[in-house]
PDB file of C-alpha atoms in Angstrom:
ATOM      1  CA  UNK A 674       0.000   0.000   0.000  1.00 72.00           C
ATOM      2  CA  UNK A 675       2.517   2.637   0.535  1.00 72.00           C
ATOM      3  CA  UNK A 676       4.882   1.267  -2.408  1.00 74.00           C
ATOM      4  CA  UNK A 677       4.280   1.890  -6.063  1.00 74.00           C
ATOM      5  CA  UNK A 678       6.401   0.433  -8.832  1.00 76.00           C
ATOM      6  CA  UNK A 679       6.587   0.348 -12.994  1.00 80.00           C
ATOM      7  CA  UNK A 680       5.329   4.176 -13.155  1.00 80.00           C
ATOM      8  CA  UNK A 681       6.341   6.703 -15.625  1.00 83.00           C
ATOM      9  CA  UNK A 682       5.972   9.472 -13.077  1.00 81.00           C
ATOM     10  CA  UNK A 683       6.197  10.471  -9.711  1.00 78.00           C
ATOM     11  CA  UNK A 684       4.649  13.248  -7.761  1.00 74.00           C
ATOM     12  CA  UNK A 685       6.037  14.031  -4.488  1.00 64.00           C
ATOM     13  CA  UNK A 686       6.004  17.835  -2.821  1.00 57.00           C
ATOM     14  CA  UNK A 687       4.601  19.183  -5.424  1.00 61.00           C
ATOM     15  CA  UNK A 688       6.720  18.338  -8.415  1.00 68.00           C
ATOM     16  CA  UNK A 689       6.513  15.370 -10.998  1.00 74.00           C
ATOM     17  CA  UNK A 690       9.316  13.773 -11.716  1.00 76.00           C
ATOM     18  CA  UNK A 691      10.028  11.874 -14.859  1.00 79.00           C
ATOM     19  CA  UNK A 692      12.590  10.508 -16.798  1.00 76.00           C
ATOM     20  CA  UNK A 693      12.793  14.065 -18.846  1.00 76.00           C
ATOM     21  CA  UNK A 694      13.297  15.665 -15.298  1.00 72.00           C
ATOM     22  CA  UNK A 695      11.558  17.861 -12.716  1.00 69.00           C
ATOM     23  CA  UNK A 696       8.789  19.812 -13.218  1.00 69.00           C
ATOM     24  CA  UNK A 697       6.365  21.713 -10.846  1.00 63.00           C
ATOM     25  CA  UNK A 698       3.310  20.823 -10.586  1.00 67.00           C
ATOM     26  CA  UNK A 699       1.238  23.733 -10.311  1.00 59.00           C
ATOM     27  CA  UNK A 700      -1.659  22.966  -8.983  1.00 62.00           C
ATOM     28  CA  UNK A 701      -0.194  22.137  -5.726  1.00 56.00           C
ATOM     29  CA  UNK A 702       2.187  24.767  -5.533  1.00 55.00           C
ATOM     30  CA  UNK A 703       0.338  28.049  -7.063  1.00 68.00           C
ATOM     31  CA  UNK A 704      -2.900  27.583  -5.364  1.00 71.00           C
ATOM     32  CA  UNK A 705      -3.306  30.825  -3.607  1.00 71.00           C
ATOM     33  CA  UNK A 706      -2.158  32.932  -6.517  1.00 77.00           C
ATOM     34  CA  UNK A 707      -4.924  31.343  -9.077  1.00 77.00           C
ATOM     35  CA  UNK A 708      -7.095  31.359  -6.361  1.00 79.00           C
ATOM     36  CA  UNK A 709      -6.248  35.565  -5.692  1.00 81.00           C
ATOM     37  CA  UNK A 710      -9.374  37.569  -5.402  1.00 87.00           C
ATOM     38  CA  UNK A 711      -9.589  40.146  -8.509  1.00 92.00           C
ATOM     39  CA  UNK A 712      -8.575  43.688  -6.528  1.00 92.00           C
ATOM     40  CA  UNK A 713     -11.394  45.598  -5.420  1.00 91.00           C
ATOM     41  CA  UNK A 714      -9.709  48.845  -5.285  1.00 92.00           C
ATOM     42  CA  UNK A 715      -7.023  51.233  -7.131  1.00 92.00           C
ATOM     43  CA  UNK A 716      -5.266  50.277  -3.619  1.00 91.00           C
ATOM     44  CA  UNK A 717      -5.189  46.690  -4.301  1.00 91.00           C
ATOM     45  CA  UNK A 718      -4.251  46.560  -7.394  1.00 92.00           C
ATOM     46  CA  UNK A 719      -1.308  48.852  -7.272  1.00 91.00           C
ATOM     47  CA  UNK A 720      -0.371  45.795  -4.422  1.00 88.00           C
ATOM     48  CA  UNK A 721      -1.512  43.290  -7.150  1.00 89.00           C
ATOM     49  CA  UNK A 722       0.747  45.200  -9.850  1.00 91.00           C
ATOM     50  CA  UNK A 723       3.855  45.750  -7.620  1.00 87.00           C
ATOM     51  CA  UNK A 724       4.013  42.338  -6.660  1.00 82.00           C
ATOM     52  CA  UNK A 725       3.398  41.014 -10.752  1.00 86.00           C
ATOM     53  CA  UNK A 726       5.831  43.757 -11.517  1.00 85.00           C
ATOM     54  CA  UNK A 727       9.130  41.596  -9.873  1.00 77.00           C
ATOM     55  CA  UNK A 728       8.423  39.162 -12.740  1.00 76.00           C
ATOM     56  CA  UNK A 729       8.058  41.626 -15.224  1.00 80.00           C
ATOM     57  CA  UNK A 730      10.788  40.719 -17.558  1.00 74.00           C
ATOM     58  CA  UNK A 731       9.975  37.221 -17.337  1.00 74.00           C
ATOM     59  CA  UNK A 732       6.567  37.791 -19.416  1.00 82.00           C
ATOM     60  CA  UNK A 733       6.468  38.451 -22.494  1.00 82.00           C
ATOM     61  CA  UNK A 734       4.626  41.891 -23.400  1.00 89.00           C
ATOM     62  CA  UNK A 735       4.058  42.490 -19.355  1.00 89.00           C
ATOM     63  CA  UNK A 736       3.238  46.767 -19.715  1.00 91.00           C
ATOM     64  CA  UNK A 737       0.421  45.864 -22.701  1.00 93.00           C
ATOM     65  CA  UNK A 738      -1.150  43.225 -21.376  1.00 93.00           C
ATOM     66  CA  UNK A 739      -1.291  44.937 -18.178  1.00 94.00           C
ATOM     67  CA  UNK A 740      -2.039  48.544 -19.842  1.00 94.00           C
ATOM     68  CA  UNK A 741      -5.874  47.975 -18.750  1.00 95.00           C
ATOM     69  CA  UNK A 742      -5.060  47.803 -15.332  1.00 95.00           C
ATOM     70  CA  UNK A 743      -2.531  50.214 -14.930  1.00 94.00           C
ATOM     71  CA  UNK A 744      -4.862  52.977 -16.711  1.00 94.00           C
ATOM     72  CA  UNK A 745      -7.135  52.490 -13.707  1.00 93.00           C
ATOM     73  CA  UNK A 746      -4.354  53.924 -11.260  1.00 93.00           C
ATOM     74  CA  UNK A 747      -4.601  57.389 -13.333  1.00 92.00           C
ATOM     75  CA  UNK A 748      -5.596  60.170 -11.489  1.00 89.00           C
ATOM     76  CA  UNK A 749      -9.312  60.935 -11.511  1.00 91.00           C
ATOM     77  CA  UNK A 750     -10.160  57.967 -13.129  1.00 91.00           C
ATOM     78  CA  UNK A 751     -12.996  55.847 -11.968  1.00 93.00           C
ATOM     79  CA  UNK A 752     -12.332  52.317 -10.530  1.00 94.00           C
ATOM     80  CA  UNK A 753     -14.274  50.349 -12.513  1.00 94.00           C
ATOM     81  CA  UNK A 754     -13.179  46.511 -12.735  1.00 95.00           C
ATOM     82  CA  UNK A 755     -14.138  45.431 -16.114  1.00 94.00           C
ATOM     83  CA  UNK A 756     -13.997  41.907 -18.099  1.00 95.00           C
ATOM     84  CA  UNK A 757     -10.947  43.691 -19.522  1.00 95.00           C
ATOM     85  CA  UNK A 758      -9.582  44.074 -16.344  1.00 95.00           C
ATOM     86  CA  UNK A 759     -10.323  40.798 -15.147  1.00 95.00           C
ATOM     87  CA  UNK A 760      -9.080  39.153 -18.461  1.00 96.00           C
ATOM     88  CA  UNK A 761      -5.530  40.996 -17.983  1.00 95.00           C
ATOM     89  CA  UNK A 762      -5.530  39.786 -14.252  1.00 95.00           C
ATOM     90  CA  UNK A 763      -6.065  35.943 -14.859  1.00 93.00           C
ATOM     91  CA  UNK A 764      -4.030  35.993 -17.758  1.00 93.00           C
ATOM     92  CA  UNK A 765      -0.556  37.680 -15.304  1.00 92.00           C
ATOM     93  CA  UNK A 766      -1.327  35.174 -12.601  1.00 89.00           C
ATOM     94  CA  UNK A 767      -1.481  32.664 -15.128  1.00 86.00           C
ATOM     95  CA  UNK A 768       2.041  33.651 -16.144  1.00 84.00           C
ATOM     96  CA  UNK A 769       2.985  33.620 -13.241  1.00 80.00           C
ATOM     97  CA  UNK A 770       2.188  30.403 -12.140  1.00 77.00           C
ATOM     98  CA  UNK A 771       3.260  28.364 -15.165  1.00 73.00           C
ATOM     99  CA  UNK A 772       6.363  26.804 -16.314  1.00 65.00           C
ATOM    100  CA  UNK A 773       9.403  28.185 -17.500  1.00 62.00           C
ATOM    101  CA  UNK A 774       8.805  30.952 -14.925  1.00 58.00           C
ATOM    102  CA  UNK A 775       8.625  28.473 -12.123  1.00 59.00           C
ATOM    103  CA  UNK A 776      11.155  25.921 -11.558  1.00 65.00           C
ATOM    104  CA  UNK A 777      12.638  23.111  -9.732  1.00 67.00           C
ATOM    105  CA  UNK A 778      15.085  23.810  -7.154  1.00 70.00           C
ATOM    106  CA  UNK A 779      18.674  24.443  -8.502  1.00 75.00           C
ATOM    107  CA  UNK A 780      20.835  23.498  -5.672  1.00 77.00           C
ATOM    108  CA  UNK A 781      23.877  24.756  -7.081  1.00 84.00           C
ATOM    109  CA  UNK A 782      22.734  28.248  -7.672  1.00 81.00           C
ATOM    110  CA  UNK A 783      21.808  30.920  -4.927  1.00 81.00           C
ATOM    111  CA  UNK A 784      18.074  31.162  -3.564  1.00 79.00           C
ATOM    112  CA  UNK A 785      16.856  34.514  -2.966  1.00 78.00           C
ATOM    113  CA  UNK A 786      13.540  35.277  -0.672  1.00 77.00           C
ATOM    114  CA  UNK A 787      11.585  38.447  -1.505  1.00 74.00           C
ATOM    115  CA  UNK A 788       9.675  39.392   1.147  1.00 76.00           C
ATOM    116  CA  UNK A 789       6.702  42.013   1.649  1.00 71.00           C
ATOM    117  CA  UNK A 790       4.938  43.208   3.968  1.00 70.00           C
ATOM    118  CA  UNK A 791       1.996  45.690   4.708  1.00 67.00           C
ATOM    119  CA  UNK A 792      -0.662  46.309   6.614  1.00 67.00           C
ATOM    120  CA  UNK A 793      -2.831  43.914   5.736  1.00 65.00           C
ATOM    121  CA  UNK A 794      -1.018  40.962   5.269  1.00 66.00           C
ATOM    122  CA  UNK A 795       2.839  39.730   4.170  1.00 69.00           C
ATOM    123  CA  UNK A 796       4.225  37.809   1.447  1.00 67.00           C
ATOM    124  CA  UNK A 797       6.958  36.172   0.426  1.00 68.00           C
ATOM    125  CA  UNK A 798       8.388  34.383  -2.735  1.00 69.00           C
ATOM    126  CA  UNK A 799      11.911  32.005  -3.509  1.00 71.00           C
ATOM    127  CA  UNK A 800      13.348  32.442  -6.207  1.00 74.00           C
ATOM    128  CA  UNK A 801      16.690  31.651  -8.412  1.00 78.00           C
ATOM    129  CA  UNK A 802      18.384  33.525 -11.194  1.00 76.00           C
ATOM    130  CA  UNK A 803      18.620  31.971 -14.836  1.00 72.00           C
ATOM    131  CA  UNK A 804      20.493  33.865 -17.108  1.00 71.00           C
ATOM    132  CA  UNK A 805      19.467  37.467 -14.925  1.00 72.00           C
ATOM    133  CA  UNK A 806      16.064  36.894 -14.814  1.00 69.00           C
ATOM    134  CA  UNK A 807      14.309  36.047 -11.668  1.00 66.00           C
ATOM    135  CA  UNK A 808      12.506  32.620 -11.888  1.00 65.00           C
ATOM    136  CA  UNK A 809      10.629  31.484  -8.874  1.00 62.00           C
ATOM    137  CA  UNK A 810      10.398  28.182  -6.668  1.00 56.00           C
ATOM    138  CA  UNK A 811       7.381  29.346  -4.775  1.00 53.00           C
ATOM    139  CA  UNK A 812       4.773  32.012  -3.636  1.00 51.00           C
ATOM    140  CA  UNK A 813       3.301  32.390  -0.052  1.00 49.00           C
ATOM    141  CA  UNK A 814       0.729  34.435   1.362  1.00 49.00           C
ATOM    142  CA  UNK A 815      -0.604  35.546   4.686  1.00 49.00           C
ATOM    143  CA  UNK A 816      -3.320  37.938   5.044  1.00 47.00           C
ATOM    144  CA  UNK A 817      -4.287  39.377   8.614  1.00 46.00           C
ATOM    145  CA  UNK A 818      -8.100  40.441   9.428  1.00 40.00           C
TER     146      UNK A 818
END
């Protein structure tokens, strides 16, 4: 019962590991982020955008896909969240949660931890440099009420 044998894979702490290597497994490992309530406010999603902004030249096109969202931080503009909005949102976090931009654990490189904190909660993410860009292990929240 606890032994299995003649598989092609393996999942164990959240990656899969095969005979082309490691791989995360996201669904384990990114659940808060594609889980992340859409922001409410111009507050929150300055937060939202500061934190996406780390990984910024890891995505492709980052500033246009996130153009929506950023035009809601003008001044005297209206907060409206729109499908738009929304769209541009799911679509970062989606980024941000899928391979090459997270990766297995390269023991022989440094790990770096972010770490942010505000008033209503902290956050922290590992993460690795490949080739000067910031690729991350892992994403953790805490929110406080």
């Amino acid at each position: 019962k606890k032994s299995k044998f003649c598989y092609d894979h393996c999942e164990f702490l959240s990656h899969r590991i095969t005979s082309e290597g490691v791989q995360i497994v996201p669904k384990y490992s990114t659940q808060i982020i594609r889980d992340f309530a859409s922001p409410r406010d111009a507050k929150s999603a300055s937060r939202w955008l500061a934190f996406a902004s780390f990984y910024r030249r890891s995505i492709r096109g980052f500033a246009q896909r996130t153009a929506v969202i950023r035009n809601l931080l003008h001044k005297d503009v209206p907060f409206v969240w729109s499908d738009d909005c929304e769209n541009a949102f799911r679509d970062i976090n989606n980024e941000l949660i899928s391979p090459p931009l997270l990766r297995p654990l390269d023991r022989s490189k440094p790990v770096y931890v972010v770490v942010d904190g505000s008033t209503s909660g902290t956050a922290y993410a590992i993460y690795q440099l490949y080739d000067k860009k910031p690729f991350s292990r892992s994403f953790f929240f805490f929110f406080f009420k």
